[in-house]
Coordinates of C-alpha atoms in Angstrom, one line a residue:
X1 CA 65.4 96.3 -134.2
X2 CA 65.8 100.2 -134.5
X3 CA 67.1 101.4 -137.8
X4 CA 70.6 102.9 -137.9
X5 CA 69.6 106.5 -137.8
X6 CA 67.2 106.0 -135.0
X7 CA 69.9 104.2 -133.0
X8 CA 72.4 107.0 -133.8
X9 CA 70.2 109.8 -132.7
X10 CA 69.1 107.9 -129.6
X11 CA 72.8 107.2 -128.6
X12 CA 73.9 110.7 -129.2
X13 CA 71.1 112.1 -126.9
X14 CA 71.8 109.5 -124.1
X15 CA 75.5 109.5 -124.3
X16 CA 76.3 113.1 -125.2
X17 CA 73.1 115.1 -124.4
X18 CA 72.4 116.4 -127.8
X19 CA 71.5 115.3 -131.3
X20 CA 74.2 114.4 -133.9
X21 CA 75.4 116.8 -136.5
X22 CA 74.0 116.3 -140.0
X23 CA 77.5 115.5 -141.3
X24 CA 77.9 112.8 -138.7
X25 CA 74.5 111.2 -139.8
X26 CA 75.4 111.3 -143.4
X27 CA 78.8 109.7 -142.7
X28 CA 77.2 107.1 -140.5
X29 CA 74.6 106.2 -143.2
X30 CA 77.3 105.8 -145.8
X31 CA 79.4 103.5 -143.6
X32 CA 78.7 99.9 -144.5
X33 CA 80.9 98.3 -142.0
X34 CA 79.3 95.6 -139.8
X35 CA 80.9 97.3 -136.8
X36 CA 79.8 100.9 -137.6
X37 CA 77.7 101.2 -134.4
X38 CA 80.6 100.1 -132.3
X39 CA 82.9 102.6 -134.0
X40 CA 80.3 105.3 -133.8
X41 CA 79.9 104.7 -130.0
X42 CA 83.7 104.9 -129.6
X43 CA 83.6 108.3 -131.3
X44 CA 80.9 109.4 -128.8
X45 CA 82.9 108.2 -125.8
X46 CA 86.0 110.1 -127.1
X47 CA 84.0 113.4 -127.6
X48 CA 84.5 116.4 -125.3
X49 CA 80.6 116.5 -125.1
X50 CA 80.9 113.3 -123.0
X51 CA 82.3 115.2 -120.1
X52 CA 80.0 118.2 -120.6
X53 CA 76.8 116.1 -120.5
X54 CA 77.7 113.9 -117.6
X55 CA 79.1 116.9 -115.6
X56 CA 75.6 118.5 -115.9
X57 CA 74.1 115.1 -114.9
X58 CA 76.1 114.4 -111.8
X59 CA 76.2 118.1 -110.8
X60 CA 72.4 118.1 -110.8
X61 CA 72.2 114.7 -108.8
X62 CA 74.7 115.8 -106.2
X63 CA 74.3 119.5 -106.0
X64 CA 70.6 120.1 -107.0
X65 CA 69.2 122.9 -109.1
X66 CA 69.8 125.7 -106.5
X67 CA 72.5 126.0 -104.0
X68 CA 72.5 129.5 -102.2
X69 CA 75.3 129.1 -99.6
X70 CA 77.8 131.8 -100.3
X71 CA 80.8 129.5 -99.7
X72 CA 79.7 126.9 -102.2
X73 CA 81.4 127.4 -105.6
X74 CA 79.5 125.4 -108.2
X75 CA 82.0 126.5 -110.8
X76 CA 84.8 124.8 -108.8
X77 CA 82.7 121.7 -108.2
X78 CA 81.8 121.3 -111.8
X79 CA 85.5 121.9 -112.9
X80 CA 86.6 119.0 -110.7
X81 CA 83.8 116.8 -112.1
X82 CA 84.4 117.7 -115.6
X83 CA 88.2 117.0 -115.3
X84 CA 87.5 113.6 -113.7
X85 CA 85.0 112.6 -116.3
X86 CA 87.0 113.7 -119.2
X87 CA 90.0 111.5 -118.0
X88 CA 87.5 108.5 -117.2
X89 CA 88.7 108.5 -113.7
X90 CA 87.6 105.1 -112.2
X91 CA 84.3 105.4 -110.4
X92 CA 85.7 104.1 -107.2
X93 CA 88.4 106.9 -107.3
X94 CA 85.8 109.6 -108.1
X95 CA 83.7 108.6 -105.4
X96 CA 86.5 108.3 -102.9
X97 CA 87.6 111.9 -103.8
X98 CA 84.0 113.0 -103.2
X99 CA 83.6 111.5 -99.8
X100 CA 87.1 112.4 -98.4
X101 CA 87.6 115.8 -100.1
X102 CA 89.7 118.3 -98.1
X103 CA 91.2 121.7 -99.1
X104 CA 90.1 125.0 -100.5
X105 CA 86.7 125.4 -102.1
X106 CA 87.3 128.3 -104.4
X107 CA 89.7 130.8 -105.8
X108 CA 87.2 133.4 -104.5
X109 CA 85.4 136.2 -106.1
X110 CA 83.3 134.1 -108.6
X111 CA 79.7 134.9 -109.3
X112 CA 77.0 132.5 -108.6
X113 CA 76.6 131.8 -112.4
X114 CA 80.1 131.1 -113.0
X115 CA 79.3 127.3 -113.7
X116 CA 77.4 128.4 -116.9
X117 CA 80.4 127.1 -118.8
X118 CA 80.0 123.6 -117.5
X119 CA 83.1 123.8 -115.5
X120 CA 85.4 123.7 -118.6
X121 CA 87.8 126.3 -117.1
X122 CA 89.5 124.3 -114.2
X123 CA 90.4 125.9 -110.9
X124 CA 94.0 126.6 -110.2
X125 CA 96.2 126.6 -107.2
X126 CA 95.1 124.5 -104.1
X127 CA 91.5 124.5 -104.9
X128 CA 89.8 121.1 -104.6
X129 CA 86.2 121.6 -106.2
X130 CA 85.1 118.3 -104.6
X131 CA 84.9 119.9 -101.2
X132 CA 81.9 122.0 -102.2
X133 CA 79.7 119.0 -101.8
X134 CA 80.7 118.8 -98.2
X135 CA 80.0 122.5 -98.0
X136 CA 76.5 122.1 -99.3
X137 CA 75.6 120.0 -96.3
X138 CA 77.7 121.9 -93.8
X139 CA 74.8 122.4 -91.5
X140 CA 72.9 119.3 -92.3
X141 CA 75.2 116.2 -92.1
X142 CA 72.0 114.1 -91.7
X143 CA 71.0 115.1 -95.3
X144 CA 74.5 114.4 -96.5
X145 CA 74.4 110.8 -95.2
X146 CA 70.9 110.3 -96.9
X147 CA 72.3 111.7 -100.1
X148 CA 75.5 109.7 -100.1
X149 CA 73.6 106.4 -99.4
X150 CA 71.1 107.0 -102.0
X151 CA 73.2 108.3 -104.9
X152 CA 76.4 106.2 -104.3
X153 CA 74.9 103.0 -102.9
X154 CA 71.3 103.1 -104.1
X155 CA 70.1 102.6 -100.5
X156 CA 67.4 104.9 -99.1
X157 CA 68.0 105.2 -95.4
X158 CA 66.7 108.8 -95.0
X159 CA 63.3 107.7 -93.6
X160 CA 65.1 106.0 -90.7
X161 CA 66.2 109.3 -89.6
X162 CA 63.0 110.1 -87.6
X163 CA 61.8 106.6 -86.7
X164 CA 62.1 102.9 -87.2
X165 CA 60.1 101.2 -90.0
X166 CA 58.3 98.1 -89.2
X167 CA 59.0 96.5 -92.6
X168 CA 62.4 97.8 -93.5
X169 CA 65.8 96.8 -92.3
X170 CA 67.4 100.1 -91.3
X171 CA 66.6 101.5 -87.8
X172 CA 67.0 105.0 -86.5
X173 CA 70.2 103.9 -84.6
X174 CA 71.6 102.5 -87.9
X175 CA 71.0 105.9 -89.5
X176 CA 72.6 107.9 -86.7
X177 CA 75.7 105.6 -86.6
X178 CA 76.0 106.1 -90.5
X179 CA 75.5 109.8 -90.4
X180 CA 78.2 110.0 -87.6
X181 CA 80.8 109.4 -90.4
X182 CA 79.7 113.0 -91.9
X183 CA 80.2 115.1 -88.8
X184 CA 84.1 115.1 -88.6
X185 CA 85.0 118.1 -90.7
X186 CA 86.3 121.6 -89.8
X187 CA 85.5 124.6 -91.9
X188 CA 88.2 127.3 -91.8
X189 CA 87.0 130.6 -93.2
X190 CA 89.7 132.3 -95.3
X191 CA 87.6 135.4 -96.4
X192 CA 85.6 137.5 -94.1
X193 CA 83.1 140.3 -95.1
X194 CA 83.1 139.7 -98.7
X195 CA 80.6 141.5 -100.8
X196 CA 77.3 139.8 -101.7
X197 CA 77.5 137.7 -104.8
X198 CA 81.1 136.5 -104.3
X199 CA 82.1 133.1 -103.3
X200 CA 83.8 133.1 -99.9
X201 CA 86.9 130.9 -99.6
X202 CA 86.7 128.1 -97.1
X203 CA 89.2 125.3 -96.3
X204 CA 87.8 121.9 -95.3
X205 CA 89.9 119.9 -92.9
X206 CA 89.3 116.4 -91.2
X207 CA 88.8 116.2 -87.4
X208 CA 89.5 113.4 -85.1
X209 CA 86.3 114.1 -83.2
X210 CA 82.8 115.4 -84.1
X211 CA 82.8 119.1 -85.1
X212 CA 81.6 121.2 -82.1
X213 CA 79.0 123.0 -84.3
X214 CA 76.9 119.9 -84.5
X215 CA 77.0 119.1 -80.8
X216 CA 75.3 122.6 -80.3
X217 CA 72.3 121.6 -82.5
X218 CA 70.1 119.6 -80.3
X219 CA 68.6 117.3 -83.0
X220 CA 72.1 116.4 -84.2
X221 CA 73.5 115.4 -80.8
X222 CA 72.6 111.7 -81.1
X223 CA 74.4 111.7 -84.4
X224 CA 77.6 113.5 -82.9
X225 CA 77.7 111.0 -80.1
X226 CA 77.2 107.9 -82.2
X227 CA 80.1 105.5 -83.3
X228 CA 80.7 106.0 -87.1
X229 CA 79.5 102.7 -88.7
X230 CA 78.9 101.5 -92.2
X231 CA 75.5 100.2 -93.3
X232 CA 76.7 96.5 -92.9
X233 CA 77.7 97.1 -89.4
X234 CA 81.5 97.7 -90.2
X235 CA 83.2 99.9 -87.5
X236 CA 84.7 102.9 -89.2
X237 CA 87.0 103.6 -86.4
X238 CA 87.6 107.1 -85.0
X239 CA 90.2 109.9 -85.5
X240 CA 90.7 111.8 -88.6
X241 CA 90.5 108.6 -90.8
X242 CA 86.7 108.0 -90.5
X243 CA 85.9 109.5 -93.9
X244 CA 88.7 107.5 -95.5
X245 CA 87.4 104.3 -93.9
X246 CA 83.9 105.1 -95.1
X247 CA 85.1 105.6 -98.7
X248 CA 87.3 102.4 -98.6
X249 CA 84.2 100.4 -97.3
X250 CA 81.8 102.1 -99.8
X251 CA 84.0 101.4 -102.9
X252 CA 85.1 97.8 -101.9
X253 CA 84.5 95.0 -104.4
X254 CA 82.8 93.3 -101.4
X255 CA 80.3 96.0 -101.0
X256 CA 77.0 94.4 -102.2
X257 CA 75.5 97.8 -103.2
X258 CA 78.4 100.0 -104.8
X259 CA 78.7 98.3 -108.3
X260 CA 75.0 97.4 -108.5
X261 CA 73.8 101.0 -107.7
X262 CA 75.8 102.5 -110.5
X263 CA 74.9 99.7 -113.0
X264 CA 71.1 100.1 -112.1
X265 CA 71.3 104.0 -112.5
X266 CA 73.1 103.7 -115.9
X267 CA 70.8 101.0 -117.1
X268 CA 67.8 103.2 -116.1
X269 CA 69.2 106.1 -117.9
X270 CA 69.7 104.3 -121.1
X271 CA 66.8 101.9 -121.1
X272 CA 64.2 104.0 -119.4
X273 CA 63.8 101.8 -116.3
X274 CA 66.3 100.2 -114.0
X275 CA 66.5 96.6 -112.8
X276 CA 65.3 98.1 -109.5
X277 CA 62.7 101.0 -109.6
X278 CA 63.3 103.7 -108.5
X279 CA 66.8 103.6 -109.5
X280 CA 68.2 104.5 -106.1
X281 CA 66.2 102.1 -104.0
X282 CA 68.1 98.8 -103.6
X283 CA 66.5 97.9 -100.3
X284 CA 66.0 94.3 -99.6
X285 CA 62.2 94.4 -99.9
X286 CA 62.4 96.1 -103.4
X287 CA 63.4 93.1 -105.4
X288 CA 65.1 93.6 -108.9
X289 CA 63.9 92.5 -112.3
X290 CA 66.4 90.1 -114.0
X291 CA 68.7 89.9 -111.0
X292 CA 71.1 87.6 -112.7
X293 CA 71.7 90.2 -115.4
X294 CA 72.2 93.0 -112.8
X295 CA 74.8 90.9 -110.9
X296 CA 76.6 90.0 -114.1
X297 CA 76.8 93.6 -115.2
X298 CA 77.9 94.7 -111.8
X299 CA 80.6 92.1 -111.7
X300 CA 81.8 93.2 -115.2
X301 CA 81.8 96.9 -114.1
X302 CA 83.9 96.1 -111.1
X303 CA 86.4 93.8 -113.3
X304 CA 86.7 96.8 -115.7
X305 CA 88.3 98.8 -112.9
X306 CA 85.0 100.6 -112.4
X307 CA 85.4 102.4 -115.9
X308 CA 82.1 104.3 -116.5
X309 CA 82.8 104.5 -120.2
X310 CA 83.2 100.7 -120.2
X311 CA 79.8 100.3 -118.6
X312 CA 78.2 102.7 -121.0
X313 CA 79.8 100.8 -124.0
X314 CA 78.3 97.5 -122.7
X315 CA 74.9 98.9 -122.2
X316 CA 74.6 101.0 -125.4
X317 CA 76.0 98.1 -127.3
X318 CA 73.3 95.6 -126.0
X319 CA 70.5 94.2 -128.1
X320 CA 68.1 95.6 -125.6
X321 CA 69.2 99.2 -126.3
X322 CA 69.1 98.6 -130.0
X323 CA 65.4 97.7 -130.2
X324 CA 62.7 99.8 -131.8
X325 CA 60.2 101.8 -129.9
X326 CA 57.5 100.4 -131.9
X327 CA 54.8 98.4 -129.9
X328 CA 54.9 94.7 -130.2
X329 CA 51.9 93.5 -132.1
X330 CA 50.2 90.0 -131.8
X331 CA 48.6 88.9 -135.0
X332 CA 45.5 88.0 -133.0
X333 CA 45.4 91.0 -130.6
X334 CA 45.7 94.8 -130.4
X335 CA 49.1 96.4 -130.1
X336 CA 50.5 96.3 -126.6
X337 CA 50.9 99.9 -125.5
X338 CA 52.9 99.3 -122.4
X339 CA 56.6 98.5 -121.9
X340 CA 56.7 95.9 -119.2
X341 CA 60.4 95.2 -119.2
X342 CA 62.7 96.0 -122.1
X343 CA 60.9 94.3 -125.0
X344 CA 61.0 97.7 -126.8
X345 CA 62.6 101.0 -126.2
X346 CA 60.9 103.4 -123.9
X347 CA 60.0 106.7 -125.5
X348 CA 61.0 109.5 -123.1
X349 CA 60.9 113.3 -123.3
X350 CA 64.1 115.1 -123.6
X351 CA 65.3 116.7 -120.4
X352 CA 65.9 120.4 -120.1
X353 CA 69.7 120.1 -120.9
X354 CA 69.1 117.8 -123.8
X355 CA 66.3 119.7 -125.3
X356 CA 68.2 123.0 -125.0
X357 CA 71.4 121.4 -126.5
X358 CA 69.4 119.9 -129.3
X359 CA 67.6 123.0 -130.1
X360 CA 70.9 124.9 -130.2
X361 CA 72.5 122.2 -132.4
X362 CA 69.4 122.0 -134.8
X363 CA 69.1 125.8 -135.3
X364 CA 72.8 126.7 -135.2
X365 CA 71.8 129.2 -132.5
X366 CA 75.4 129.2 -131.2
X367 CA 76.5 130.7 -134.5
X368 CA 73.8 133.2 -134.5
X369 CA 74.6 134.2 -130.8
X370 CA 78.3 134.6 -131.4
X371 CA 77.7 136.6 -134.5
X372 CA 75.8 139.1 -132.5
X373 CA 78.5 139.5 -129.8
X374 CA 76.8 137.4 -127.1
X375 CA 78.3 134.9 -124.8
X376 CA 76.8 131.4 -125.6
X377 CA 77.6 130.0 -122.1
X378 CA 75.8 132.9 -120.5
X379 CA 72.8 132.7 -122.8
X380 CA 72.5 129.1 -122.0
X381 CA 72.6 129.7 -118.4
X382 CA 70.0 132.5 -118.5
X383 CA 67.7 130.5 -120.7
X384 CA 67.9 127.5 -118.3
X385 CA 67.3 129.7 -115.3
X386 CA 64.1 131.1 -117.1
X387 CA 62.6 128.0 -118.5
X388 CA 64.4 125.1 -116.6
X389 CA 61.7 124.9 -113.8
X390 CA 59.1 123.9 -116.5
X391 CA 61.0 120.6 -117.2
X392 CA 61.8 119.6 -113.4
X393 CA 61.1 115.9 -113.0
X394 CA 61.6 113.5 -110.1
X395 CA 64.4 111.2 -111.4
X396 CA 63.7 108.7 -108.7
X397 CA 60.4 107.5 -110.4
X398 CA 60.6 105.9 -113.8
X399 CA 57.5 106.8 -115.9
X400 CA 56.3 104.6 -118.8
X401 CA 54.6 107.3 -120.8
X402 CA 55.4 110.8 -121.8
X403 CA 54.8 113.1 -119.0
X404 CA 55.2 116.5 -120.8
X405 CA 53.0 119.3 -119.5
X406 CA 51.1 122.0 -121.3
X407 CA 53.5 124.6 -119.9
X408 CA 56.4 122.7 -121.3
X409 CA 54.7 122.5 -124.7
X410 CA 53.8 126.2 -124.7
X411 CA 57.4 127.1 -123.6
X412 CA 58.7 125.2 -126.6
X413 CA 56.2 126.3 -129.1
X414 CA 56.3 130.0 -128.1
X415 CA 59.7 130.2 -126.5
X416 CA 62.5 132.4 -127.5
X417 CA 65.0 129.7 -128.4
X418 CA 62.6 128.2 -131.0
X419 CA 61.4 131.8 -131.9
X420 CA 65.0 133.0 -132.7
X421 CA 66.2 129.7 -134.1
X422 CA 63.6 129.5 -136.8
X423 CA 64.3 133.1 -138.1
X424 CA 66.3 133.7 -141.1
X425 CA 69.3 135.2 -139.4
X426 CA 72.9 135.1 -140.5
X427 CA 74.7 132.0 -139.4
X428 CA 71.5 130.2 -138.5
X429 CA 70.2 126.9 -139.7
X430 CA 67.7 128.4 -142.0
X431 CA 70.3 130.6 -143.7
X432 CA 72.5 127.6 -144.1
X433 CA 69.7 125.5 -145.6
X434 CA 68.6 128.1 -148.0
X435 CA 72.2 128.4 -149.2
X436 CA 72.3 124.7 -150.0
X437 CA 72.7 124.1 -153.8
X438 CA 69.8 122.4 -155.6
X439 CA 66.2 122.8 -155.5
X440 CA 63.7 122.7 -152.6
X441 CA 64.0 119.0 -152.1
X442 CA 67.7 119.6 -151.2
X443 CA 67.0 122.2 -148.8
X444 CA 64.1 120.1 -147.2
X445 CA 66.6 117.3 -146.8
X446 CA 69.0 119.6 -145.1
X447 CA 66.6 120.8 -142.5
X448 CA 65.5 117.2 -141.8
X449 CA 69.1 116.0 -141.3
X450 CA 69.7 118.9 -139.0
X451 CA 66.6 118.5 -136.8
X452 CA 65.4 114.9 -137.0
X453 CA 68.7 113.3 -137.8
X454 CA 67.5 111.4 -140.9
X455 CA 66.7 111.9 -144.6
X456 CA 63.0 112.9 -145.3
X457 CA 60.8 110.2 -147.0
X458 CA 59.5 110.7 -150.5
X459 CA 56.1 111.6 -149.1
X460 CA 57.5 114.1 -146.7
X461 CA 59.5 115.8 -149.6
X462 CA 56.4 115.9 -151.7
X463 CA 54.2 117.3 -149.1
X464 CA 56.6 120.1 -148.1
X465 CA 57.5 120.9 -151.7
X466 CA 53.7 121.4 -152.4
X467 CA 53.5 123.5 -149.2
X468 CA 56.2 125.8 -150.4
X469 CA 54.7 126.0 -153.8
X470 CA 51.3 127.0 -152.3
X471 CA 53.1 129.7 -150.2
X472 CA 54.2 131.5 -153.4
X473 CA 50.5 132.2 -154.2
X474 CA 50.1 134.0 -150.9
X475 CA 50.8 137.8 -151.1
X476 CA 53.9 138.9 -149.1
X477 CA 53.2 140.3 -145.7
X478 CA 53.3 144.0 -145.5
X479 CA 53.7 144.2 -141.8
X480 CA 56.0 142.4 -139.4
X481 CA 54.4 139.9 -136.9
X482 CA 53.7 141.5 -133.4
X483 CA 56.6 141.2 -131.0
X484 CA 55.8 138.9 -128.1
X485 CA 56.1 140.3 -124.7
X486 CA 58.6 138.6 -122.6
X487 CA 57.1 136.6 -119.7
X488 CA 57.8 137.6 -116.1
X489 CA 61.0 136.4 -114.4
X490 CA 64.7 136.5 -115.4
X491 CA 65.4 138.6 -118.5
X492 CA 65.4 136.7 -121.8
X493 CA 68.8 137.1 -123.6
X494 CA 67.4 136.1 -126.9
X495 CA 64.5 138.6 -127.0
X496 CA 66.7 141.1 -128.8
X497 CA 67.7 138.7 -131.5
X498 CA 64.2 137.3 -131.9
X499 CA 62.8 140.7 -132.3
X500 CA 65.6 141.6 -134.8
X501 CA 64.3 138.8 -136.9
X502 CA 60.8 139.9 -136.7
X503 CA 60.9 142.3 -139.7
X504 CA 58.8 142.2 -142.8
X505 CA 59.9 139.0 -144.6
X506 CA 61.7 139.0 -147.9
X507 CA 58.9 137.0 -149.4
X508 CA 56.3 134.4 -148.7
X509 CA 58.7 131.5 -149.6
X510 CA 61.1 132.5 -146.7
X511 CA 58.1 132.6 -144.4
X512 CA 57.1 129.2 -145.5
X513 CA 60.6 127.8 -144.8
X514 CA 60.5 129.3 -141.3
X515 CA 57.2 127.5 -140.7
X516 CA 58.7 124.3 -142.0
X517 CA 61.6 124.6 -139.5
X518 CA 59.3 125.7 -136.6
X519 CA 57.1 122.5 -137.3
X520 CA 60.0 120.1 -137.3
X521 CA 61.3 121.6 -134.0
X522 CA 57.8 121.1 -132.4
X523 CA 57.2 117.6 -133.6
X524 CA 57.2 114.7 -131.3
X525 CA 59.9 113.2 -133.3
X526 CA 62.2 115.9 -132.2
X527 CA 61.2 116.5 -128.6
X528 CA 61.1 112.8 -127.7
X529 CA 64.0 110.3 -127.4
X530 CA 62.8 107.2 -129.3

């Protein structure tokens, strides 16, 4: 079993997308109640960070990293998502809203980076942010059909778009009939001739026939002429109610894919591998591991009224999730380095959002940024624009080993977030730790709690205390370290703060503490979820 602090850090990263604050760790360690983990999980699920984290997750799944269409308002889409997740809207209701959305896409005039605030500022008036998913695929309904099937039902039918596959169930005709449910929307422009950079307002309406724009595209003509049909052969009818019929079929308790797809995805997120791998490939020929458990969880999810928080509570509260990441050791054999099922927790690298959130929390960079008159949301967005591509991974394939790259490691080691966060700047973590009453051991303890979410061992305290003592015998630096040149690409909003911190140090002791914090942030214990 994982110890309490390991479990707490792991759960915070997976449930809320960041590491726990030091005061939460201390309070949790002091709690001797037998149900302390269950109560800690309830606090996580009640945190506003829940909606922030899962808004970012589903926005990435459904909208991708980059959507350039001028009439797609990512801010409005994220606002809709954030509101639904914060209210724990049942999964079947949320999916129905996504598939059947009509109405206005935006208030208009927002810039493309307006979703930097995670959609916390809801749209007003008649705006329905969910329609922006439809607008993302306004010229490619075949891609929308593939995305809906894959992300909502865990069924990959996109390969049948071009040809029949000899060993798979879905034919090209099946794909065309399913995609026909996504061609019955009319886009009514509200704004014309808007300046570049603004979001154009568009109203999405249902049609009782395929939209004429698709009939003019030769490759989409077979889809436009096909009878809308669900994947199991259910006729979705005609008229303006096709998308409603599609949503009703998709979210039905009788649908063999709906509950299982979400359970498999959530299990894969928290346990490192789904019952079916990849997480969105529930085809008949891709047999699940532990099918009885998958079915039991799917039935429980449906019985809960499709509460996502209920599902997360069950998974995170399981014995499987509470296991240590340490390899199993046979007394007569070498340690087993692989995780075949879920006999131990899978070590995984933090994703870009999790890593950035954790670095900000560990260094108190938010306080530093605000103290210098910068907007934290904009800083986060610019940093993600600059470094996010280094951490792009294919979520569809679960890996058993850490797949970090040299580019990722260098971005962390020499990046502006760590460079700025480890400086002795007003409001920062180091200034806070050095202001802690007591001797060096108290300050070391404060940095460990803030970064690794645990108390240091006696050996670690002794090692760092000696390191700090040795630093006092080194003459103070007379010159400031060289200012690093910003890499090409988007401007780095933290360069000014980092350079401000690069002045001659007060003394060697401060430099040593900066090195200590830098080392903790670059340790595998910090950058991996274990």
